[in-house]
Amino acid sequence: QDIDVGRDAFMALKDDTDEAELTMEQLVESGVVETAVSLFGYDDFSQFITHMESDEYGRLSFERFMYGLQRCAADSSCSPECNVSHILQELANQMKPIEELKSQTSSSQRKRKHSDKYDAMLVSFSEWEEKFDLDTTSRRDEILKGCFVGAKNEYVVRALKIVYTDYAALRVAGDIIFKLMSKLIGSKKKKRKAVK
């Protein structure tokens, strides 16, 4: 059953079903990486990509795709029910709405959506900087401080916006960083309330 579900998910990920392999770009664009990173409990999407072990051209066969998921499940620190069957079912569940949305949305509309999301992140960093003091001995606070500094540098902001809107893999990385920083701010808010 896993093989059938896996093959259905694999075929749905591909733009051209005549091709026997999946590109890493398709893997990222489909939302699979973001889903897997969340389910496997990874802090960094590169952990998932490493387990996929694409060929020298950055492509995955169905067999590599399935073996990669098995390696992720074996290496992951997530709960026992977070196995290949569970991951495949989650992927299958998300494929249909993703494909429907893609067919209804043009490339320019998707870029606009990514651009708006990027702008919203900048607003959040600006608001957070005004409200919270940072601990320079904390590694995550150092990352957040870097985000604050970068968000005020016009050249950095413009360059990263191009990268974020145009390159799926780097967009996923940006989303993960923002998610981690959001959690950090959430914990700071809880600490502040506890003190009061």
Backbone as numpy.savetxt, mean C-alpha at the origin, in Angstrom:
# Nx Ny Nz CAx CAy CAz Cx Cy Cz
-9.15 -26.15 -4.18 -9.98 -24.95 -4.18 -9.11 -23.68 -4.18
-8.01 -23.68 -3.38 -7.10 -22.53 -3.36 -6.55 -22.24 -4.76
-6.26 -23.34 -5.50 -5.71 -23.16 -6.85 -6.71 -22.45 -7.74
-7.97 -22.87 -7.67 -9.01 -22.25 -8.50 -9.23 -20.78 -8.14
-9.35 -20.52 -6.83 -9.55 -19.14 -6.37 -8.34 -18.29 -6.74
-7.14 -18.88 -6.55 -5.91 -18.17 -6.86 -5.81 -17.84 -8.34
-6.17 -18.81 -9.19 -6.10 -18.56 -10.63 -7.11 -17.49 -11.05
-8.30 -17.53 -10.47 -9.31 -16.51 -10.79 -8.80 -15.12 -10.40
-8.22 -15.03 -9.21 -7.68 -13.74 -8.74 -6.54 -13.29 -9.64
-5.66 -14.22 -9.99 -4.50 -13.91 -10.83 -4.96 -13.39 -12.20
-5.93 -14.06 -12.80 -6.41 -13.66 -14.12 -7.11 -12.30 -14.06
-7.83 -12.04 -12.95 -8.53 -10.76 -12.81 -7.56 -9.61 -12.65
-6.36 -9.92 -12.14 -5.36 -8.87 -11.93 -4.76 -8.38 -13.24
-4.76 -9.23 -14.25 -4.06 -8.90 -15.48 -4.91 -8.04 -16.41
-4.25 -7.09 -17.07 -4.94 -6.25 -18.04 -5.20 -7.03 -19.33
-4.27 -7.94 -19.67 -4.35 -8.71 -20.91 -4.29 -10.18 -20.56
-5.43 -10.89 -20.64 -5.47 -12.28 -20.22 -4.74 -13.22 -21.17
-4.29 -12.71 -22.33 -3.49 -13.54 -23.22 -2.07 -13.72 -22.69
-1.63 -12.78 -21.85 -0.30 -12.87 -21.24 -0.32 -13.93 -20.14
0.75 -14.69 -20.05 0.81 -15.76 -19.05 1.36 -15.27 -17.71
1.83 -14.01 -17.68 2.46 -13.50 -16.47 1.86 -12.15 -16.06
2.13 -11.82 -14.82 1.63 -10.60 -14.22 2.81 -9.68 -13.93
2.70 -8.40 -14.27 3.80 -7.48 -13.95 3.65 -6.99 -12.51
4.76 -6.57 -11.92 4.71 -6.03 -10.57 3.87 -4.77 -10.53
3.88 -4.02 -11.63 3.05 -2.80 -11.71 1.57 -3.15 -11.59
1.15 -4.22 -12.28 -0.24 -4.66 -12.20 -0.58 -5.10 -10.78
0.36 -5.76 -10.14 0.16 -6.24 -8.78 -0.09 -5.07 -7.83
0.69 -4.02 -8.01 0.55 -2.84 -7.15 -0.72 -2.07 -7.49
-0.96 -1.84 -8.79 -2.12 -1.06 -9.22 -3.44 -1.71 -8.81
-3.47 -3.02 -8.74 -4.71 -3.74 -8.44 -5.16 -3.56 -7.00
-4.25 -3.16 -6.13 -4.59 -3.05 -4.70 -4.19 -4.27 -3.92
-3.63 -5.29 -4.60 -3.22 -6.52 -3.93 -2.14 -6.25 -2.89
-1.17 -5.42 -3.25 -0.07 -5.15 -2.32 -0.59 -4.50 -1.05
-1.45 -3.51 -1.21 -1.99 -2.82 -0.03 -2.80 -3.77 0.84
-3.61 -4.62 0.21 -4.40 -5.60 0.96 -3.50 -6.59 1.69
-2.50 -7.11 1.00 -1.60 -8.10 1.59 -0.78 -7.50 2.73
-0.29 -6.29 2.53 0.50 -5.62 3.58 -0.33 -5.49 4.85
-1.60 -5.13 4.67 -2.50 -4.98 5.82 -2.80 -6.32 6.49
-3.14 -7.33 5.68 -3.51 -8.64 6.23 -2.33 -9.36 6.88
-1.16 -9.24 6.27 0.02 -9.91 6.82 0.68 -9.13 7.94
0.24 -7.91 8.16 0.78 -7.10 9.24 2.16 -6.53 8.97
2.51 -6.34 7.69 3.82 -5.78 7.35 3.83 -4.26 7.59
4.98 -3.73 7.95 5.15 -2.28 8.08 5.60 -1.67 6.75
6.10 -2.53 5.87 6.73 -2.04 4.64 6.31 -2.94 3.48
5.83 -2.33 2.40 5.35 -3.13 1.27 6.48 -3.91 0.60
7.73 -3.49 0.82 8.86 -4.19 0.20 9.00 -5.62 0.72
8.52 -5.86 1.95 8.57 -7.22 2.51 7.72 -8.16 1.66
6.55 -7.68 1.27 5.65 -8.49 0.43 6.24 -8.69 -0.96
6.75 -7.60 -1.55 7.32 -7.67 -2.90 8.49 -8.64 -2.94
9.32 -8.64 -1.89 10.47 -9.55 -1.83 10.02 -11.00 -1.87
8.97 -11.32 -1.14 8.47 -12.71 -1.11 7.88 -13.15 -2.45
7.44 -12.18 -3.25 6.86 -12.54 -4.54 7.92 -13.09 -5.51
9.17 -12.65 -5.37 10.28 -13.16 -6.20 9.94 -13.19 -7.69
9.76 -12.01 -8.25 9.51 -11.92 -9.69 10.77 -12.29 -10.46
10.61 -12.49 -11.77 11.78 -12.85 -12.58 12.62 -11.61 -12.87
13.66 -11.77 -13.68 14.58 -10.65 -13.94 13.91 -9.48 -14.66
12.74 -9.72 -15.25 12.02 -8.66 -15.95 10.89 -8.07 -15.09
10.86 -8.48 -13.82 9.84 -7.97 -12.91 8.46 -8.54 -13.15
8.39 -9.79 -13.66 7.11 -10.42 -13.95 6.90 -11.66 -13.08
5.62 -11.97 -12.84 5.24 -13.12 -12.02 4.40 -14.10 -12.82
4.78 -15.36 -12.78 3.91 -16.40 -13.33 2.89 -16.74 -12.24
1.86 -17.49 -12.60 0.86 -17.90 -11.61 1.53 -18.70 -10.48
2.48 -19.58 -10.85 3.16 -20.40 -9.84 3.95 -19.53 -8.87
4.68 -18.54 -9.39 5.43 -17.62 -8.53 4.50 -16.84 -7.61
3.36 -16.45 -8.15 2.36 -15.71 -7.37 1.88 -16.55 -6.18
1.53 -17.81 -6.44 1.04 -18.69 -5.37 2.14 -19.01 -4.36
3.35 -19.33 -4.84 4.46 -19.61 -3.93 4.78 -18.38 -3.08
4.68 -17.20 -3.70 4.95 -15.97 -2.97 3.98 -15.77 -1.82
2.69 -16.03 -2.07 1.68 -15.91 -1.02 1.96 -16.91 0.11
2.39 -18.12 -0.27 2.70 -19.13 0.75 3.89 -18.68 1.61
4.90 -18.09 0.97 6.06 -17.59 1.73 5.64 -16.47 2.68
4.76 -15.60 2.21 4.28 -14.50 3.06 3.55 -15.06 4.29
2.67 -16.04 4.05 1.90 -16.62 5.15 2.81 -17.31 6.15
3.84 -18.00 5.66 4.77 -18.72 6.54 5.63 -17.76 7.35
5.98 -16.63 6.74 6.90 -15.68 7.36 6.18 -14.64 8.21
4.87 -14.52 8.02 4.11 -13.45 8.66 3.88 -13.70 10.14
3.74 -12.59 10.87 3.45 -12.68 12.30 1.96 -12.48 12.57
1.15 -12.53 11.52 -0.28 -12.31 11.71 -0.94 -13.55 12.33
-2.25 -13.46 12.59 -2.97 -14.53 13.27 -3.00 -15.80 12.42
-3.22 -16.98 13.08 -3.20 -18.26 12.36 -4.19 -18.35 11.19
-5.35 -17.66 11.34 -6.33 -17.74 10.25 -5.91 -16.94 9.03
-4.83 -16.16 9.18 -4.32 -15.36 8.05 -3.45 -16.26 7.18
-4.07 -17.21 6.50 -3.35 -18.16 5.66 -3.62 -17.86 4.19
-3.05 -18.68 3.31 -3.19 -18.44 1.87 -4.66 -18.45 1.45
-5.45 -19.38 1.98 -6.87 -19.45 1.63 -7.59 -18.16 1.98
-7.30 -17.65 3.18 -7.93 -16.41 3.64 -7.53 -15.23 2.76
-6.23 -15.14 2.45 -5.73 -14.05 1.61 -6.36 -14.11 0.22
-6.41 -15.29 -0.36 -6.99 -15.45 -1.70 -8.46 -15.06 -1.71
-9.18 -15.43 -0.66 -10.60 -15.08 -0.59 -10.78 -13.57 -0.50
-9.91 -12.93 0.29 -9.96 -11.47 0.40 -9.67 -10.81 -0.95
-8.68 -11.35 -1.67 -8.34 -10.81 -2.99 -9.50 -10.98 -3.96
-10.10 -12.17 -3.92 -11.24 -12.44 -4.81 -12.40 -11.48 -4.50
-12.60 -11.22 -3.20 -13.69 -10.32 -2.78 -13.47 -8.90 -3.28
-12.21 -8.49 -3.33 -11.94 -7.11 -3.72 -11.79 -6.92 -5.23
-11.56 -7.99 -5.97 -11.32 -7.85 -7.41 -12.51 -7.29 -8.17
-13.70 -7.78 -7.88 -14.87 -7.36 -8.66 -15.12 -5.86 -8.55
-15.23 -5.29 -7.32 -15.45 -3.84 -7.25 -14.31 -3.02 -7.85
-13.07 -3.51 -7.75 -11.92 -2.80 -8.32 -12.03 -2.76 -9.84
-12.35 -3.90 -10.45 -12.48 -3.95 -11.90 -13.63 -3.09 -12.39
-14.75 -3.10 -11.64 -15.91 -2.28 -12.02 -15.55 -0.80 -11.94
-14.83 -0.42 -10.88 -14.44 0.98 -10.71 -13.48 1.42 -11.81
-12.52 0.54 -12.16 -11.55 0.88 -13.22 -12.25 1.12 -14.55
-13.26 0.30 -14.84 -13.95 0.43 -16.12 -14.76 1.72 -16.20
-15.10 2.28 -15.04 -15.92 3.50 -15.01 -15.08 4.76 -14.85
-13.78 4.60 -14.58 -12.93 5.75 -14.27 -11.81 5.90 -15.30
-11.66 7.10 -15.83 -10.60 7.35 -16.81 -9.27 7.54 -16.09
-8.19 7.49 -16.86 -6.85 7.68 -16.30 -6.72 9.07 -15.66
-7.26 10.09 -16.31 -7.17 11.45 -15.77 -7.96 11.59 -14.47
-9.08 10.89 -14.38 -9.87 10.93 -13.16 -9.14 10.25 -12.00
-8.45 9.13 -12.31 -7.68 8.44 -11.27 -6.53 9.31 -10.79
-5.87 10.01 -11.74 -4.77 10.89 -11.36 -5.27 12.04 -10.49
-6.44 12.58 -10.83 -7.02 13.65 -10.03 -7.32 13.17 -8.61
-7.84 11.95 -8.51 -8.13 11.37 -7.21 -6.85 11.24 -6.38
-5.78 10.73 -7.01 -4.50 10.58 -6.30 -3.94 11.94 -5.89
-4.09 12.92 -6.78 -3.60 14.27 -6.50 -4.33 14.88 -5.31
-5.64 14.70 -5.28 -6.45 15.24 -4.16 -6.06 14.56 -2.84
-5.81 13.27 -2.91 -5.42 12.54 -1.70 -4.07 13.03 -1.19
-3.15 13.27 -2.11 -1.83 13.79 -1.75 -1.96 15.16 -1.07
-2.79 16.02 -1.64 -3.00 17.35 -1.07 -3.59 17.26 0.34
-4.49 16.31 0.53 -5.10 16.13 1.86 -4.06 15.68 2.89
-3.10 14.88 2.45 -2.02 14.45 3.35 -1.19 15.66 3.79
-0.90 16.55 2.85 -0.12 17.75 3.18 -0.85 18.61 4.21
-2.16 18.73 4.05 -2.96 19.50 5.01 -2.87 18.87 6.40
-2.94 17.54 6.43 -2.85 16.83 7.72 -1.51 17.08 8.39
-0.42 17.00 7.63 0.91 17.24 8.20 1.01 18.66 8.77
0.44 19.62 8.06 0.48 21.01 8.52 -0.30 21.17 9.83
-1.45 20.53 9.91 -2.28 20.61 11.13 -1.60 19.91 12.30
-1.01 18.75 12.03 -0.35 17.99 13.10 0.84 18.75 13.66
1.60 19.41 12.78 2.81 20.11 13.23 2.47 21.21 14.22
1.33 21.86 14.00 0.92 22.96 14.88 0.46 22.46 16.25
0.02 21.21 16.32 -0.61 20.72 17.55 0.27 19.83 18.42
1.32 19.23 17.83 2.07 18.23 18.59 3.57 18.52 18.62
4.14 18.31 19.81 5.60 18.38 19.97 6.16 16.99 19.70
7.38 16.94 19.16 7.97 15.66 18.80 9.12 15.29 19.73
9.26 13.99 19.96 10.36 13.45 20.75 11.48 13.07 19.79
12.57 13.80 19.81 13.65 13.56 18.85 14.39 12.25 19.10
14.13 11.60 20.23 14.77 10.30 20.49 13.93 9.15 19.92
12.72 9.46 19.49 11.83 8.44 18.92 12.04 8.34 17.42
12.23 7.12 16.95 12.47 6.90 15.51 11.27 7.36 14.66
10.07 7.01 15.11 8.88 7.39 14.34 8.63 8.89 14.39
8.98 9.51 15.51 8.86 10.96 15.58 9.83 11.64 14.61
11.00 11.02 14.44 11.97 11.54 13.47 11.42 11.47 12.05
10.72 10.37 11.75 10.10 10.22 10.42 9.03 11.29 10.24
8.22 11.48 11.30 7.15 12.48 11.23 7.74 13.88 11.05
8.84 14.15 11.75 9.51 15.45 11.61 9.97 15.65 10.16
10.50 14.59 9.56 10.91 14.66 8.16 9.74 14.96 7.24
8.57 14.39 7.57 7.36 14.67 6.78 6.97 16.14 6.92
7.08 16.66 8.15 6.74 18.07 8.37 7.65 18.99 7.54
8.94 18.70 7.57 9.92 19.51 6.84 9.67 19.41 5.33
9.49 18.19 4.85 9.26 17.98 3.42 7.99 18.64 2.92
6.95 18.64 3.77 5.66 19.21 3.37 5.70 20.72 3.22
6.78 21.35 3.72 6.92 22.81 3.61 7.90 23.22 2.51
8.56 22.22 1.91 9.53 22.52 0.86 8.84 22.40 -0.51
8.71 23.52 -1.19 7.96 23.56 -2.45 8.48 22.56 -3.49
9.80 22.44 -3.59 10.39 21.55 -4.60 10.13 20.08 -4.25
10.27 19.76 -2.98 10.01 18.39 -2.53 8.54 18.05 -2.74
7.66 18.97 -2.38 6.22 18.74 -2.52 5.85 18.48 -3.98
6.38 19.29 -4.89 6.04 19.12 -6.31 6.60 17.82 -6.88
7.86 17.50 -6.51 8.48 16.28 -7.02 7.74 15.04 -6.52
7.44 15.02 -5.23 6.75 13.85 -4.66 5.32 13.72 -5.17
4.71 14.84 -5.51 3.35 14.76 -6.05 3.35 14.07 -7.41
4.34 14.38 -8.23 4.46 13.71 -9.53 4.66 12.22 -9.34
5.58 11.88 -8.43 5.88 10.48 -8.15 4.64 9.77 -7.61
3.94 10.42 -6.68 2.76 9.81 -6.03 1.63 9.56 -7.02
1.39 10.50 -7.91 0.28 10.34 -8.84 0.61 9.42 -10.02
1.90 9.31 -10.38 2.28 8.56 -11.58 2.78 7.14 -11.35
3.29 6.85 -10.16 3.92 5.54 -9.92 3.23 4.78 -8.79
2.57 3.70 -9.16 1.74 2.96 -8.20 2.54 2.43 -7.01
3.72 1.85 -7.26 4.51 1.26 -6.17 4.88 2.32 -5.14
5.28 3.50 -5.61 5.66 4.57 -4.69 4.44 5.18 -4.02
3.31 5.14 -4.69 2.07 5.61 -4.06 1.69 4.72 -2.89
1.84 3.41 -3.06 1.56 2.48 -1.96 2.49 2.76 -0.79
3.78 3.00 -1.09 4.74 3.30 -0.03 4.33 4.58 0.70
3.92 5.59 -0.06 3.48 6.85 0.55 2.26 6.66 1.44
1.33 5.83 0.97 0.11 5.57 1.77 0.45 4.85 3.06
1.41 3.92 3.00 1.80 3.18 4.20 2.46 4.12 5.21
3.34 5.00 4.72 4.00 5.96 5.61 2.95 6.86 6.26
2.00 7.33 5.47 0.96 8.21 6.03 0.12 7.47 7.06
-0.17 6.20 6.78 -0.96 5.41 7.72 -0.22 5.24 9.04
1.08 4.98 8.96 1.90 4.84 10.17 1.93 6.15 10.96
2.07 7.27 10.25 2.10 8.57 10.92 0.74 8.91 11.54
-0.33 8.49 10.88 -1.68 8.71 11.44 -1.85 7.95 12.74
-1.32 6.72 12.78 -1.39 5.93 14.01 -0.57 6.58 15.11
0.59 7.11 14.75 1.45 7.79 15.72 0.72 9.00 16.30
0.07 9.79 15.47 -0.68 10.95 15.94 -1.84 10.50 16.83
-2.48 9.39 16.45 -3.57 8.85 17.26 -3.11 8.50 18.66
-1.94 7.89 18.77 -1.41 7.52 20.09 -1.03 8.76 20.89
-0.55 9.80 20.21 -0.21 11.06 20.89 -1.47 11.72 21.43
-2.57 11.64 20.68 -3.84 12.20 21.14 -4.33 11.48 22.38
-4.18 10.15 22.40 -4.62 9.36 23.56 -3.80 9.72 24.79
-2.48 9.87 24.61 -1.62 10.23 25.72 -1.98 11.60 26.27
-2.29 12.52 25.36 -2.66 13.87 25.79 -3.93 13.85 26.59
-4.91 13.05 26.18 -6.18 12.94 26.91 -5.96 12.30 28.27
-5.07 11.31 28.33 -4.80 10.60 29.59 -4.18 11.55 30.62
-3.34 12.47 30.15 -2.69 13.43 31.05 -3.70 14.40 31.61
-4.65 14.80 30.76 -5.70 15.72 31.21 -6.64 15.04 32.20
